[in-house]
């Protein structure tokens, strides 16, 4: 039996570079940065004072805004869920869906899946401090007044999944993948597998995250993982550059509507691209460190190519995880070499995080959309701020300026690697 | 057909699979007063667990949350630390799929940091400059990493040296069955030849107790972990596994109370799985019963348990089926619950007390999972 071919019929995203895929792509292609001094709270006392921020979440309207307001009135609409709703609406409507139902997508709701990458809710630093400073060790009485109603529901990683299933009218399988920076790469892979196996006909897959919050910035600062280039925020994220000094936190959401090619063609849907394959692996190495030999990421890339039925020579572009940390960028470079062999020297590699920062649970989905846009436009987005080559990072990283490609790029790989050693690679193709 | 080659448990009924199964078969109840204070609700804690002595890497224990410690224990029991070598397969051919409860940053890990960061002019307030000048020295910078939901799975994969497909799926009782579903599919696809599947949770921390209390969950907050080693052929087989989402329910519906639970959707899923398994009935059901008190919520009643009862009542031959609920005896084990039920049900099949079983689990976000197990001779 031939394997079901999976296509993309809707995309949506909200990122530090723009409120939808076109705006985000325009920013990336122009080499613009969405990283700036933190505004939502006073970060002046922090070692890192900047992040990839979304200045204004695009406004919803009609039933979508009514839905947002209904959840907000119940104190159940946090920022990451809000971002997810906006991105999902874009993807859903582009595919033909409507609020509360399938619309032109025309599938039974139980045959539609929601697969979302999401971490647990982000806590507020001041709230945690307030609780800690009044904590007496073993009493609910001191704690209860400081805990806002609904907090537990908002903190659950699966909360945005529930909201999207509710607002899109979906009763099929739901999966909330929580593998840190690999979450939405993993959620898209899960959606691909559910579709291929015939468990569902359509899937909404993606991820959402918000890290521009004092508790997260302080936590990652304490870990020593963030760039501290406070003088030049836009130049702070420098993947593959010799002077890179850590990653930049960001926020955003990305969503894709996936379905079988057969049904997309039958209903006359516009096919934006193909999701050819996916590969997942674990480093089994250390909590935060990438393996120096890059073998864990290479396992994911090889598995993805095998899953896609493709060879290294079919790949023209790798949208790298490219965090701008010393360890990741060397490990990923070596992983690409191990997976692609001699062809690695003929592949373009770039990091969107150089301009958006690290969207953590959302990065896999947003960067899959970026990869798709690159393939569709036949334009390789640049790695911004790469001015001083690192001898340990010896691939073509498309430094500083986007590059047009004549005759098409071929296959695109989108990499996501996470704390805890998880790796995900997606294989995409223009329609 | 994919089946269960090994299983491990760390539950309030006992440390280890054999101890838990013996206590379960002996009708033991694991719920006891909270050890820290009479003012807190009774809890269900794993007895005799000494992570530094009982886990393979004692140095790594301090980097693990309680959930991670419990999962590593169960995973080692299910697989052994030399699993790849013993099975004769490359480590990248063994996947790892797990559900882990959301580990709230324990207050006692941040109290010292915040205490050293008090604003000198207003001691009840936090001073950010002091946080980075003084407070940071009173804090383990790796502590936040314990709270990431994939860390329990990472520690398990690291302990066993697994490098195959790796997914941490959600944090609800149904998420364990979602992890099981993902693993069964991955083996079926040939993505990996074997898989560790785990579920773990620790709900006896103060925040978690409060949240369960706020949600009106009547079952005692508990902790535990379950792990399975899946392979293409094994004594107890996974005949069918499926997931669904309870019908759309807006913010007015408190998922905690199961108000979105649908007997029709549940019944349809369970009957479909029995069909897929080629069974006209099952001997045993471990049902999704939470023991929510009727009327606990202003607008609510025990909708979830009622929906589950109604759904199970539609199964063919149900009058001869033994239906059990584990929460009254083990407490509420959160993300571990679904898989603990799977290991208990598999134990009944292995012991010859049942030839088939249905295990169901629902989450408070409306996610629902179910699995049908059969003996190899069925």
Coordinates of C-alpha atoms in Angstrom, one line a residue, chain A residues 100-285:
Chain A
X100 CA -16.1 26.6 15.7
X101 CA -16.0 24.2 12.8
X102 CA -14.3 22.6 9.8
X103 CA -16.0 24.8 7.1
X104 CA -14.5 24.0 3.7
X105 CA -12.0 21.6 5.2
X106 CA -15.1 19.4 5.5
X107 CA -14.0 16.5 7.7
X108 CA -15.7 14.9 10.7
X109 CA -14.5 16.6 13.8
X110 CA -13.4 13.3 15.3
X111 CA -11.1 12.8 12.3
X112 CA -9.1 16.0 13.1
X113 CA -6.2 16.1 15.5
X114 CA -4.6 18.9 17.5
X115 CA -0.9 18.4 18.2
X116 CA 0.7 21.2 20.0
X117 CA 4.1 21.9 21.4
X118 CA 3.8 23.8 24.7
X119 CA 5.6 24.0 28.0
X120 CA 3.9 24.5 31.3
X121 CA 2.6 27.9 32.1
X122 CA 5.1 30.6 32.9
X123 CA 5.0 31.9 36.5
X124 CA 5.4 35.5 37.5
X125 CA 8.6 36.2 39.4
X126 CA 6.8 38.6 41.8
X127 CA 4.2 36.0 42.5
X128 CA 6.8 33.4 43.3
X129 CA 8.7 35.8 45.5
X130 CA 5.6 36.9 47.4
X131 CA 4.8 33.2 48.1
X132 CA 8.3 32.4 49.1
X133 CA 8.6 35.3 51.4
X134 CA 5.5 34.4 53.3
X135 CA 6.0 30.6 53.2
X136 CA 5.8 28.9 56.6
X137 CA 6.7 25.4 55.4
X138 CA 3.6 23.3 55.8
X139 CA 0.4 25.3 55.7
X140 CA -2.2 25.8 53.0
X141 CA -3.6 28.8 54.9
X142 CA -0.7 31.1 54.1
X143 CA -0.6 30.0 50.6
X144 CA -4.2 30.0 49.6
X145 CA -4.9 33.8 49.4
X146 CA -1.9 34.3 47.1
X147 CA -3.0 31.8 44.5
X148 CA -5.3 33.2 41.9
X149 CA -8.2 31.1 40.8
X150 CA -7.7 29.3 37.5
X151 CA -3.9 29.4 37.9
X152 CA -3.6 25.7 37.7
X153 CA -5.6 25.5 34.5
X154 CA -3.4 28.1 32.9
X155 CA -0.2 26.5 34.1
X156 CA -1.0 23.2 32.4
X157 CA 0.9 22.7 29.2
X158 CA -2.3 21.3 27.6
X159 CA -4.3 24.4 28.3
X160 CA -3.7 26.0 24.8
X161 CA -4.5 22.6 23.2
X162 CA -7.8 22.5 25.0
X163 CA -8.6 26.1 23.9
X164 CA -7.8 25.4 20.3
X165 CA -9.8 22.2 20.2
X166 CA -12.7 24.0 21.7
X167 CA -12.6 27.0 19.4
X168 CA -12.0 25.0 16.2
X169 CA -14.6 22.4 17.1
X170 CA -12.2 19.4 17.1
X171 CA -12.9 16.2 18.9
X172 CA -10.2 13.9 17.4
X173 CA -6.9 13.0 19.2
X174 CA -5.0 15.7 21.0
X175 CA -1.4 15.6 21.9
X176 CA 0.6 18.2 23.8
X177 CA 4.3 17.6 23.3
X178 CA 6.5 19.0 26.0
X179 CA 10.1 18.5 25.0
X180 CA 11.4 22.0 25.6
X181 CA 12.9 23.6 22.5
X182 CA 11.9 20.5 20.4
X183 CA 8.2 20.6 21.5
X184 CA 6.7 21.8 18.3
X185 CA 9.1 20.0 16.0
X186 CA 7.9 16.9 17.9
X187 CA 4.2 17.9 17.7
X188 CA 4.4 18.3 13.9
X189 CA 6.1 14.9 13.6
X190 CA 3.3 13.4 15.7
X191 CA 0.7 15.0 13.4
X192 CA 2.5 13.6 10.4
X193 CA 2.5 10.1 11.9
X194 CA -1.3 10.3 12.8
X195 CA -2.1 11.4 9.2
X196 CA 0.1 8.7 7.6
X197 CA -1.4 6.0 9.7
X198 CA -4.9 7.1 8.7
X199 CA -5.9 7.8 12.3
X200 CA -7.0 11.3 11.2
X201 CA -7.6 13.2 7.9
X202 CA -6.6 16.6 9.1
X203 CA -4.3 18.0 11.8
X204 CA -3.6 21.3 13.3
X205 CA 0.0 21.2 14.5
X206 CA 2.3 23.8 15.9
X207 CA 3.6 25.4 19.1
X208 CA 3.4 28.4 21.3
X209 CA 5.6 29.9 24.0
X210 CA 6.3 33.1 25.9
X211 CA 9.6 33.7 27.7
X212 CA 9.8 37.4 27.9
X213 CA 8.8 37.3 31.6
X214 CA 10.9 38.1 34.6
X215 CA 10.9 34.6 36.1
X216 CA 12.2 33.1 32.8
X217 CA 14.7 35.8 32.1
X218 CA 16.1 35.5 35.6
X219 CA 16.1 31.7 35.5
X220 CA 18.0 31.5 32.2
X221 CA 20.3 34.3 33.4
X222 CA 21.1 32.3 36.5
X223 CA 21.9 29.4 34.3
X224 CA 24.4 31.6 32.3
X225 CA 22.8 30.7 29.0
X226 CA 21.8 34.1 27.8
X227 CA 23.7 36.6 25.8
X228 CA 24.6 39.7 27.9
X229 CA 25.3 42.0 25.0
X230 CA 23.0 44.7 26.4
X231 CA 24.6 47.5 24.4
X232 CA 23.6 46.0 21.0
X233 CA 20.5 43.8 21.4
X234 CA 19.9 43.5 17.7
X235 CA 23.4 42.1 17.4
X236 CA 23.3 39.8 20.4
X237 CA 22.1 36.6 18.7
X238 CA 25.1 35.6 16.6
X239 CA 24.8 31.9 15.6
X240 CA 28.0 30.3 14.3
X241 CA 30.0 33.5 15.0
X242 CA 33.2 33.2 16.9
X243 CA 32.1 35.9 19.4
X244 CA 28.7 34.4 20.2
X245 CA 27.9 34.5 23.9
X246 CA 24.6 32.8 24.4
X247 CA 21.0 32.8 23.2
X248 CA 18.3 35.4 23.2
X249 CA 14.9 34.6 24.7
X250 CA 11.9 35.2 22.5
X251 CA 8.1 34.6 22.2
X252 CA 5.8 33.5 19.5
X253 CA 3.5 30.8 18.0
X254 CA 3.4 28.9 14.8
X255 CA 0.6 26.7 13.4
X256 CA 0.2 24.5 10.3
X257 CA -2.8 22.7 8.9
X258 CA -1.8 19.3 7.5
X259 CA -3.8 16.9 5.5
X260 CA -3.4 14.2 2.9
X261 CA -2.6 15.3 -0.6
X262 CA -5.5 13.2 -1.9
X263 CA -8.2 15.0 0.1
X264 CA -6.6 18.4 -0.4
X265 CA -6.8 18.0 -4.1
X266 CA -10.3 16.6 -3.9
X267 CA -11.6 19.6 -2.1
X268 CA -9.6 22.1 -4.2
X269 CA -7.5 23.3 -1.4
X270 CA -4.4 25.4 -2.2
X271 CA -1.3 23.3 -1.4
X272 CA 1.4 25.4 0.2
X273 CA 4.0 22.6 0.5
X274 CA 4.7 19.0 1.5
X275 CA 5.8 17.7 4.8
X276 CA 8.0 14.8 3.5
X277 CA 9.3 13.3 6.7
X278 CA 10.3 13.7 10.3
X279 CA 13.0 12.3 12.6
X280 CA 13.3 12.3 16.4
X281 CA 16.1 11.3 18.6
X282 CA 17.7 11.7 22.0
X283 CA 21.3 12.6 22.8
X284 CA 21.4 10.6 26.1
X285 CA 24.3 12.9 26.9

